[in-house]
Amino acid sequence: MSHDELSGLAAGYALAALDTDDLQLFVAHLASCPECQDDVAGLLLAVDGLSQSADEVEPAPDLRARIMASASAAPQTAMLGSGSKQDSKQPRRAPWWRRPVLWPLPVAAVITVLAIALAVVSVWGSQTDDDLSSAQRRLGLTYDGIEIMAQADQWWRFNGSGVAAGAAGTLAYSPEFGAACLLVWGLPEDDQTVYQARMTRDDGEVSVRKMWRYDNAMWLILDGDPNQLEKLEVTMSTGKSASVLDSLPLIDIPLTSS
Amino acid sequence: MEELTDELLLQLLYAGNEEALGALYDRYGKVAYSLAYRMLGDVHAVEDAVQESFINIWRRAGSFSNSRGSARTWIMAVVHHRSIDIGRKRRGITPRELPLELERMPEAPNDTWAEFVNTLDGDSIRECLDQIPKEQREAIQLAYFDGYTQREISESTGIPLGTVKGRIRIGMAKLRSLLEELGLGGSTNEP
């Protein structure tokens, strides 16, 4: 079939109206034809328009509640999109929440991060659009944390009693992201202390980064592989002038993978 | 939640946040219901379609990528396809493989236009549809709202398949052009 014949199927494709044989031909063609990809993308917006041309009908008031109840009972499906960087030669890892030993900790971490995100949203929700935009940019950090934890290959867990009784934390590293998420929770809500992560590399170079804080948790995204660090500690913030080496380590994260 | 973008809501959904699903329903539930009602015309079938669509969105939020079209397009495609399935089942027509597997959605070429289309009201779009020749409009409506394939339209109407394809192709090009003109003219966005 010529390109002209195939491109003539784009409208039927966008409308979900192609018969199976035409669909197979067109999908195979679409994968390698930028011209048809552009065409379909534009046609899909026209289809968007079509979807809005239906007369408005009000759903039953209880439909929302039924959907929410069904969602609570329906497990989510982990999707690896076609653009996944995962090496197809390697066996697919089980999703992190299905790894039996580590299950509770990542879930607690994700829930905590989400709680942070929602709390931040609630705070910024009443402010201006600029503030909201700023909040969403900051939330991007949080979502990165969720993504890192969702794809992490290595986890470290640690006791956080050095900063507060009952505090605990986790460090999750995703080689795919090339980054790790450090998360500590269980801090007193009225604690105004500013904490920082102090990283000591194998060659002795030390750097510090202030941790993000909200309510009873704090977190930080660390670029690179924590396995390359000699030490990773949480300390009280030393400010700009104080020596990063002077502050007492409150949490010494054991960089032996669990 | 209501101030968050669709994409952020989908990220929260992917992380298992049920409130994000509620927020997406608040945003798109009515338009989804209206589309399903236009396609199915029966309250029970419509509710099934919308409920199953949002559960599908909940379960598959991780498959959405905002580099491949807007969240709205994705959500409405899920609702459309589920409504086609239910409609065909009710009419005793064989279920079929639907296009637009979610991963296959191509990249959106123009975010501004996508945003503009989303702001159009039903009346503006119906006016555009009314400007399309009747034969083309009917072929598009049979395909989109009734869920028939091009061959099924040909067989049910007695119109040659090539003609059906041509009507749909030309009609959709015309609709796209009319919507673009509206967007470029800015008539609905200007104070």
Short mmCIF file of C-alpha atoms in Angstrom, two decimals:
data_model
loop_
_atom_site.label_atom_id
_atom_site.label_comp_id
_atom_site.label_asym_id
_atom_site.label_seq_id
_atom_site.Cartn_x
_atom_site.Cartn_y
_atom_site.Cartn_z
CA MET A 1 0.00 0.00 0.00
CA SER A 2 1.41 3.40 -0.91
CA HIS A 3 2.04 6.20 1.55
CA ASP A 4 -0.93 8.14 0.17
CA GLU A 5 -3.22 5.17 0.71
CA LEU A 6 -1.90 4.60 4.22
CA SER A 7 -2.09 8.26 5.19
CA GLY A 8 -5.71 8.21 4.07
CA LEU A 9 -6.40 5.91 7.03
CA ALA A 10 -5.31 8.50 9.61
CA ALA A 11 -8.79 9.94 10.15
CA GLY A 12 -10.32 6.49 10.65
CA TYR A 13 -7.53 5.69 13.08
CA ALA A 14 -8.12 8.83 15.11
CA LEU A 15 -11.84 8.02 15.27
CA ALA A 16 -11.17 4.39 16.30
CA ALA A 17 -13.04 3.32 13.16
CA LEU A 18 -10.49 1.25 11.26
CA ASP A 19 -11.18 -2.39 10.55
CA THR A 20 -8.62 -4.85 11.85
CA ASP A 21 -6.66 -5.27 8.63
CA ASP A 22 -6.43 -1.52 8.00
CA LEU A 23 -5.56 -0.95 11.63
CA GLN A 24 -2.65 -3.35 11.55
CA LEU A 25 -1.31 -1.78 8.37
CA PHE A 26 -1.67 1.73 9.65
CA VAL A 27 -0.19 1.11 13.10
CA ALA A 28 2.87 -0.52 11.52
CA HIS A 29 3.22 2.45 9.17
CA LEU A 30 2.59 5.04 11.86
CA ALA A 31 5.52 3.89 13.92
CA SER A 32 7.96 5.04 11.26
CA CYS A 33 6.17 7.92 9.53
CA PRO A 34 6.58 11.36 11.17
CA GLU A 35 4.20 12.90 8.63
CA CYS A 36 1.37 10.57 9.62
CA GLN A 37 2.22 10.99 13.31
CA ASP A 38 1.74 14.74 12.94
CA ASP A 39 -1.45 14.19 11.01
CA VAL A 40 -2.89 11.84 13.65
CA ALA A 41 -1.90 14.18 16.46
CA GLY A 42 -3.82 17.03 14.81
CA LEU A 43 -6.78 14.77 14.08
CA LEU A 44 -6.89 13.66 17.70
CA LEU A 45 -7.44 17.25 18.71
CA ALA A 46 -10.37 17.38 16.30
CA VAL A 47 -11.60 14.19 17.97
CA ASP A 48 -11.24 16.02 21.29
CA GLY A 49 -13.55 18.61 19.82
CA LEU A 50 -16.03 15.91 18.80
CA SER A 51 -16.08 14.56 22.34
CA GLN A 52 -17.13 17.99 23.54
CA SER A 53 -19.93 18.32 21.02
CA ALA A 54 -22.19 15.94 22.95
CA ASP A 55 -25.02 17.63 24.83
CA GLU A 56 -24.15 18.00 28.49
CA VAL A 57 -25.80 15.45 30.75
CA GLU A 58 -25.42 15.49 34.52
CA PRO A 59 -24.25 12.21 36.02
CA ALA A 60 -26.04 10.70 39.01
CA PRO A 61 -24.69 12.32 42.20
CA ASP A 62 -23.64 8.98 43.67
CA LEU A 63 -21.61 7.86 40.65
CA ARG A 64 -18.50 9.52 42.03
CA ALA A 65 -18.78 7.63 45.31
CA ARG A 66 -19.24 4.35 43.46
CA ILE A 67 -16.14 5.01 41.37
CA MET A 68 -14.11 5.86 44.45
CA ALA A 69 -15.30 2.72 46.22
CA SER A 70 -14.39 0.60 43.19
CA ALA A 71 -10.96 2.20 42.99
CA SER A 72 -10.30 1.37 46.63
CA ALA A 73 -10.90 -2.27 45.81
CA ALA A 74 -9.00 -2.30 42.51
CA PRO A 75 -5.25 -2.85 42.51
CA GLN A 76 -3.23 -0.59 40.25
CA THR A 77 -1.26 -1.99 37.36
CA ALA A 78 2.43 -1.21 37.04
CA MET A 79 3.04 -0.14 33.47
CA LEU A 80 6.31 -0.13 31.66
CA GLY A 81 5.79 2.08 28.64
CA SER A 82 7.39 1.46 25.29
CA GLY A 83 9.93 4.12 26.14
CA SER A 84 11.17 2.28 29.21
CA LYS A 85 14.88 2.25 29.58
CA GLN A 86 14.82 -1.22 31.10
CA ASP A 87 17.15 -3.62 29.36
CA SER A 88 15.00 -6.17 27.59
CA LYS A 89 17.66 -8.83 28.06
CA GLN A 90 17.37 -8.64 31.79
CA PRO A 91 14.53 -10.33 33.62
CA ARG A 92 11.86 -7.84 34.59
CA ARG A 93 12.04 -7.01 38.26
CA ALA A 94 8.98 -7.38 40.36
CA PRO A 95 7.43 -4.00 41.20
CA TRP A 96 8.94 -2.67 44.40
CA TRP A 97 5.73 -2.97 46.39
CA ARG A 98 5.66 -6.70 45.63
CA ARG A 99 9.11 -7.35 46.99
CA PRO A 100 8.13 -9.08 50.23
CA VAL A 101 10.81 -7.96 52.65
CA LEU A 102 10.80 -4.32 51.69
CA TRP A 103 7.09 -3.85 51.13
CA PRO A 104 6.06 -1.93 54.25
CA LEU A 105 8.91 0.52 54.24
CA PRO A 106 8.51 1.88 50.71
CA VAL A 107 4.78 2.14 51.14
CA ALA A 108 5.24 4.13 54.31
CA ALA A 109 7.73 6.30 52.48
CA VAL A 110 5.43 6.94 49.54
CA ILE A 111 2.52 7.69 51.82
CA THR A 112 4.66 10.12 53.76
CA VAL A 113 5.87 11.87 50.63
CA LEU A 114 2.33 12.10 49.34
CA ALA A 115 1.17 13.51 52.63
CA ILE A 116 3.89 16.10 52.30
CA ALA A 117 2.84 16.91 48.75
CA LEU A 118 -0.81 17.24 49.66
CA ALA A 119 -0.02 19.36 52.67
CA VAL A 120 2.11 21.67 50.55
CA VAL A 121 -0.67 21.92 48.00
CA SER A 122 -3.18 22.78 50.67
CA VAL A 123 -0.94 25.54 51.95
CA TRP A 124 -0.31 27.02 48.54
CA GLY A 125 -3.79 26.41 47.23
CA SER A 126 -5.12 29.65 48.58
CA GLN A 127 -2.32 31.80 47.23
CA THR A 128 -1.72 33.36 43.87
CA ASP A 129 -1.14 31.54 40.61
CA ASP A 130 2.54 32.47 40.78
CA ASP A 131 2.82 30.92 44.19
CA LEU A 132 0.97 27.88 42.95
CA SER A 133 3.33 27.54 40.04
CA SER A 134 6.23 27.81 42.43
CA ALA A 135 4.66 25.18 44.66
CA GLN A 136 4.21 22.84 41.74
CA ARG A 137 7.84 23.24 40.77
CA ARG A 138 8.80 22.36 44.31
CA LEU A 139 6.39 19.48 44.24
CA GLY A 140 8.24 18.21 41.19
CA LEU A 141 11.01 17.37 43.60
CA THR A 142 8.59 15.32 45.61
CA TYR A 143 7.31 13.49 42.56
CA ASP A 144 10.88 12.73 41.61
CA GLY A 145 11.16 11.16 45.02
CA ILE A 146 8.12 9.01 44.37
CA GLU A 147 9.49 7.95 41.01
CA ILE A 148 12.89 7.15 42.45
CA MET A 149 11.32 5.04 45.17
CA ALA A 150 9.05 3.33 42.68
CA GLN A 151 12.03 2.26 40.59
CA ALA A 152 14.65 1.85 43.28
CA ASP A 153 16.98 -1.13 43.14
CA GLN A 154 18.64 -0.53 46.48
CA TRP A 155 17.19 0.41 49.82
CA TRP A 156 18.80 1.39 53.06
CA ARG A 157 16.79 1.74 56.22
CA PHE A 158 17.89 3.45 59.37
CA ASN A 159 16.85 4.52 62.80
CA GLY A 160 16.34 8.26 63.16
CA SER A 161 16.35 8.51 66.93
CA GLY A 162 19.31 10.87 66.71
CA VAL A 163 16.95 13.61 65.56
CA ALA A 164 13.83 12.52 67.42
CA ALA A 165 12.60 9.58 69.42
CA GLY A 166 10.67 7.27 67.10
CA ALA A 167 12.00 8.85 63.92
CA ALA A 168 13.04 6.56 61.09
CA GLY A 169 14.22 6.89 57.56
CA THR A 170 15.03 5.32 54.27
CA LEU A 171 17.38 5.92 51.40
CA ALA A 172 16.27 4.58 48.01
CA TYR A 173 18.56 4.51 45.00
CA SER A 174 17.45 4.10 41.40
CA PRO A 175 20.29 3.52 38.89
CA GLU A 176 17.80 4.33 36.12
CA PHE A 177 17.34 7.81 37.58
CA GLY A 178 20.95 8.03 38.67
CA ALA A 179 19.64 9.52 41.90
CA ALA A 180 18.53 8.59 45.39
CA CYS A 181 15.76 9.81 47.66
CA LEU A 182 16.60 10.32 51.33
CA LEU A 183 13.53 10.47 53.52
CA VAL A 184 13.20 10.81 57.30
CA TRP A 185 9.86 10.84 59.07
CA GLY A 186 8.54 10.89 62.57
CA LEU A 187 9.91 14.33 63.49
CA PRO A 188 8.02 16.50 65.98
CA GLU A 189 5.80 18.90 64.06
CA ASP A 190 6.81 21.84 66.24
CA ASP A 191 10.51 21.19 65.75
CA GLN A 192 11.92 24.18 63.84
CA THR A 193 15.39 22.70 63.46
CA VAL A 194 16.87 22.85 59.99
CA TYR A 195 18.65 19.66 59.02
CA GLN A 196 21.10 18.91 56.27
CA ALA A 197 22.61 15.86 54.63
CA ARG A 198 26.39 15.69 54.80
CA MET A 199 28.03 13.58 52.15
CA THR A 200 31.62 12.42 52.34
CA ARG A 201 33.03 10.97 49.15
CA ASP A 202 35.66 8.25 48.92
CA ASP A 203 38.28 10.89 48.16
CA GLY A 204 37.40 12.80 51.33
CA GLU A 205 35.51 15.67 49.71
CA VAL A 206 32.59 16.78 51.85
CA SER A 207 29.44 18.53 50.71
CA VAL A 208 26.20 19.41 52.44
CA ARG A 209 22.67 20.04 51.28
CA LYS A 210 19.78 21.36 53.28
CA MET A 211 16.86 18.97 53.54
CA TRP A 212 13.34 19.89 52.53
CA ARG A 213 11.05 19.92 55.52
CA TYR A 214 7.33 19.73 56.06
CA ASP A 215 5.37 18.77 59.14
CA ASN A 216 6.85 15.59 60.52
CA ALA A 217 9.10 14.65 57.62
CA MET A 218 12.11 15.83 55.65
CA TRP A 219 13.52 14.65 52.38
CA LEU A 220 16.17 15.28 49.79
CA ILE A 221 16.98 14.07 46.29
CA LEU A 222 20.65 13.11 45.99
CA ASP A 223 22.25 13.06 42.57
CA GLY A 224 24.47 10.09 41.83
CA ASP A 225 25.05 6.71 43.40
CA PRO A 226 25.17 6.62 47.22
CA ASN A 227 27.45 3.58 46.94
CA GLN A 228 30.14 6.01 45.88
CA LEU A 229 29.94 7.76 49.23
CA GLU A 230 32.14 7.03 52.17
CA LYS A 231 29.63 8.47 54.59
CA LEU A 232 26.16 9.94 54.51
CA GLU A 233 24.98 11.69 57.64
CA VAL A 234 22.16 13.93 58.75
CA THR A 235 23.24 16.86 60.89
CA MET A 236 21.79 20.13 62.05
CA SER A 237 22.26 22.84 59.46
CA THR A 238 25.56 24.61 59.94
CA GLY A 239 24.61 27.62 57.87
CA LYS A 240 26.91 29.13 55.28
CA SER A 241 29.78 30.10 57.49
CA ALA A 242 30.23 27.20 59.85
CA SER A 243 32.47 24.31 58.96
CA VAL A 244 30.53 21.44 57.50
CA LEU A 245 32.75 19.07 59.46
CA ASP A 246 32.00 20.47 62.90
CA SER A 247 28.39 19.54 63.30
CA LEU A 248 27.62 16.38 65.18
CA PRO A 249 26.12 13.62 63.05
CA LEU A 250 22.59 12.94 64.28
CA ILE A 251 21.96 10.09 61.87
CA ASP A 252 24.70 8.03 60.31
CA ILE A 253 23.14 6.22 57.37
CA PRO A 254 24.71 2.79 57.03
CA LEU A 255 25.58 2.48 53.36
CA THR A 256 25.32 -1.26 53.36
CA SER A 257 22.43 -2.13 51.13
CA SER A 258 19.58 -3.95 52.85
CA MET B 1 -6.28 19.40 44.47
CA GLU B 2 -8.51 21.34 42.11
CA GLU B 3 -5.68 23.73 41.28
CA LEU B 4 -3.30 20.99 40.19
CA THR B 5 -2.72 20.29 36.52
CA ASP B 6 -4.10 17.10 34.98
CA GLU B 7 -0.59 15.78 34.62
CA LEU B 8 0.19 16.26 38.29
CA LEU B 9 -3.07 14.59 39.23
CA LEU B 10 -2.13 11.62 37.06
CA GLN B 11 1.23 11.43 38.79
CA LEU B 12 -0.51 11.36 42.14
CA LEU B 13 -2.87 8.74 40.77
CA TYR B 14 0.08 6.65 39.69
CA ALA B 15 1.40 6.85 43.23
CA GLY B 16 -1.90 5.46 44.49
CA ASN B 17 -3.62 8.62 45.67
CA GLU B 18 -7.38 8.11 45.50
CA GLU B 19 -8.15 11.78 46.06
CA ALA B 20 -6.49 12.49 42.73
CA LEU B 21 -8.97 10.16 41.07
CA GLY B 22 -11.80 12.09 42.69
CA ALA B 23 -10.31 15.35 41.44
CA LEU B 24 -10.03 14.00 37.89
CA TYR B 25 -13.62 12.81 38.07
CA ASP B 26 -14.72 16.25 39.27
CA ARG B 27 -12.92 17.74 36.28
CA TYR B 28 -13.93 15.28 33.56
CA GLY B 29 -16.77 13.20 34.95
CA LYS B 30 -19.48 15.31 33.37
CA VAL B 31 -17.94 15.51 29.91
CA ALA B 32 -17.12 11.79 30.07
CA TYR B 33 -20.68 11.01 31.11
CA SER B 34 -22.06 13.24 28.36
CA LEU B 35 -19.95 11.51 25.72
CA ALA B 36 -20.93 8.05 26.96
CA TYR B 37 -24.59 9.12 27.08
CA ARG B 38 -24.40 10.38 23.50
CA MET B 39 -22.92 7.03 22.48
CA LEU B 40 -25.06 4.67 24.54
CA GLY B 41 -28.25 6.53 25.46
CA ASP B 42 -29.03 4.29 28.43
CA VAL B 43 -28.28 5.39 31.96
CA HIS B 44 -27.17 1.98 33.23
CA ALA B 45 -24.85 1.39 30.29
CA VAL B 46 -23.49 4.92 30.57
CA GLU B 47 -22.77 4.54 34.26
CA ASP B 48 -21.03 1.24 33.59
CA ALA B 49 -18.93 2.85 30.87
CA VAL B 50 -17.90 5.84 32.98
CA GLN B 51 -17.23 3.79 36.10
CA GLU B 52 -15.16 1.21 34.23
CA SER B 53 -13.28 3.97 32.40
CA PHE B 54 -12.23 5.75 35.56
CA ILE B 55 -11.22 2.47 37.17
CA ASN B 56 -9.17 1.77 34.05
CA ILE B 57 -7.59 5.23 34.38
CA TRP B 58 -6.87 4.50 38.04
CA ARG B 59 -5.28 1.15 37.22
CA ARG B 60 -3.30 2.36 34.22
CA ALA B 61 -2.26 5.85 35.25
CA GLY B 62 1.34 4.76 34.90
CA SER B 63 0.90 4.29 31.17
CA PHE B 64 0.11 7.96 30.61
CA SER B 65 2.89 10.11 29.25
CA ASN B 66 2.30 13.82 28.76
CA SER B 67 4.78 13.82 25.91
CA ARG B 68 2.16 11.88 24.00
CA GLY B 69 -0.88 14.08 24.08
CA SER B 70 -2.86 15.78 26.79
CA ALA B 71 -4.29 14.03 29.81
CA ARG B 72 -7.73 15.05 28.65
CA THR B 73 -7.25 13.37 25.27
CA TRP B 74 -6.09 10.23 27.02
CA ILE B 75 -8.98 10.19 29.48
CA MET B 76 -11.58 10.80 26.80
CA ALA B 77 -10.04 8.09 24.59
CA VAL B 78 -10.41 5.63 27.46
CA VAL B 79 -14.08 6.62 27.90
CA HIS B 80 -14.71 6.50 24.15
CA HIS B 81 -13.22 3.05 23.74
CA ARG B 82 -15.04 1.61 26.73
CA SER B 83 -18.30 3.04 25.44
CA ILE B 84 -17.67 1.47 22.03
CA ASP B 85 -17.10 -1.90 23.69
CA ILE B 86 -20.25 -1.68 25.77
CA GLY B 87 -22.32 -0.37 22.86
CA ARG B 88 -21.22 -3.14 20.54
CA LYS B 89 -21.88 -5.77 23.18
CA ARG B 90 -25.38 -4.45 23.74
CA ARG B 91 -26.07 -4.48 20.02
CA GLY B 92 -24.75 -8.01 19.69
CA ILE B 93 -21.88 -6.91 17.46
CA THR B 94 -18.57 -8.69 17.73
CA PRO B 95 -16.08 -6.86 19.93
CA ARG B 96 -13.10 -5.59 17.97
CA GLU B 97 -9.56 -4.54 18.50
CA LEU B 98 -9.56 -0.81 19.07
CA PRO B 99 -6.85 1.49 17.82
CA LEU B 100 -5.07 4.00 19.99
CA GLU B 101 -3.55 1.60 22.38
CA LEU B 102 -2.65 4.09 25.02
CA GLU B 103 1.06 3.73 24.39
CA ARG B 104 0.61 4.45 20.70
CA MET B 105 -0.77 7.92 21.00
CA PRO B 106 1.46 10.21 18.97
CA GLU B 107 2.95 13.38 20.30
CA ALA B 108 0.72 16.41 20.38
CA PRO B 109 2.05 18.98 17.91
CA ASN B 110 0.75 22.14 19.47
CA ASP B 111 0.00 22.57 23.15
CA THR B 112 -1.62 25.94 22.61
CA TRP B 113 -4.12 24.51 20.20
CA ALA B 114 -4.79 21.56 22.48
CA GLU B 115 -5.54 23.95 25.31
CA PHE B 116 -7.74 26.01 23.03
CA VAL B 117 -9.78 23.01 21.90
CA ASN B 118 -10.34 22.13 25.54
CA THR B 119 -11.85 25.53 26.19
CA LEU B 120 -14.40 25.34 23.39
CA ASP B 121 -18.00 24.88 24.37
CA GLY B 122 -20.33 22.37 22.79
CA ASP B 123 -22.21 25.03 20.80
CA SER B 124 -19.05 26.25 19.05
CA ILE B 125 -18.08 22.73 18.08
CA ARG B 126 -21.59 21.85 16.92
CA GLU B 127 -21.51 24.96 14.73
CA CYS B 128 -18.30 23.67 13.18
CA LEU B 129 -19.87 20.26 12.64
CA ASP B 130 -22.88 21.88 10.98
CA GLN B 131 -20.57 23.43 8.41
CA ILE B 132 -19.40 19.99 7.28
CA PRO B 133 -21.44 18.46 4.43
CA LYS B 134 -24.18 16.20 5.75
CA GLU B 135 -22.80 12.98 4.21
CA GLN B 136 -19.40 13.54 5.76
CA ARG B 137 -20.85 14.51 9.12
CA GLU B 138 -23.04 11.42 9.23
CA ALA B 139 -20.13 9.14 8.42
CA ILE B 140 -18.07 10.73 11.19
CA GLN B 141 -20.91 10.43 13.67
CA LEU B 142 -21.54 6.78 12.81
CA ALA B 143 -17.87 6.09 13.35
CA TYR B 144 -17.26 8.14 16.46
CA PHE B 145 -20.53 8.11 18.38
CA ASP B 146 -21.97 4.78 17.25
CA GLY B 147 -18.67 2.91 17.24
CA TYR B 148 -18.94 1.41 13.76
CA THR B 149 -15.90 0.65 11.67
CA GLN B 150 -15.62 2.09 8.20
CA ARG B 151 -16.48 -1.31 6.67
CA GLU B 152 -19.53 -1.68 8.94
CA ILE B 153 -20.72 1.78 7.89
CA SER B 154 -20.33 0.77 4.29
CA GLU B 155 -22.25 -2.47 4.80
CA SER B 156 -25.06 -0.90 6.81
CA THR B 157 -25.58 2.06 4.50
CA GLY B 158 -24.78 0.43 1.17
CA ILE B 159 -22.23 3.12 0.42
CA PRO B 160 -18.98 1.84 -1.14
CA LEU B 161 -16.17 1.43 1.37
CA GLY B 162 -13.89 3.79 -0.52
CA THR B 163 -16.57 6.47 -0.39
CA VAL B 164 -17.02 6.02 3.37
CA LYS B 165 -13.29 6.33 3.90
CA GLY B 166 -13.17 9.40 1.72
CA ARG B 167 -16.08 11.07 3.52
CA ILE B 168 -14.50 10.48 6.89
CA ARG B 169 -11.09 11.64 5.72
CA ILE B 170 -12.35 14.84 4.12
CA GLY B 171 -14.87 15.55 6.87
CA MET B 172 -12.28 15.23 9.61
CA ALA B 173 -9.85 17.41 7.71
CA LYS B 174 -12.60 20.01 7.41
CA LEU B 175 -13.46 19.79 11.12
CA ARG B 176 -9.82 20.15 12.06
CA SER B 177 -9.49 23.15 9.78
CA LEU B 178 -12.62 24.81 11.20
CA LEU B 179 -11.39 24.31 14.75
CA GLU B 180 -7.99 25.69 13.82
CA GLU B 181 -9.65 28.75 12.28
CA LEU B 182 -11.56 29.32 15.49
CA GLY B 183 -8.33 29.04 17.45
CA LEU B 184 -6.30 31.24 15.15
CA GLY B 185 -9.09 33.80 15.01
CA GLY B 186 -9.21 33.81 18.77
CA SER B 187 -12.90 34.66 18.65
CA THR B 188 -13.83 32.64 21.72
CA ASN B 189 -10.87 33.72 23.80
CA GLU B 190 -11.06 37.44 23.27
CA PRO B 191 -12.93 39.53 25.80
#
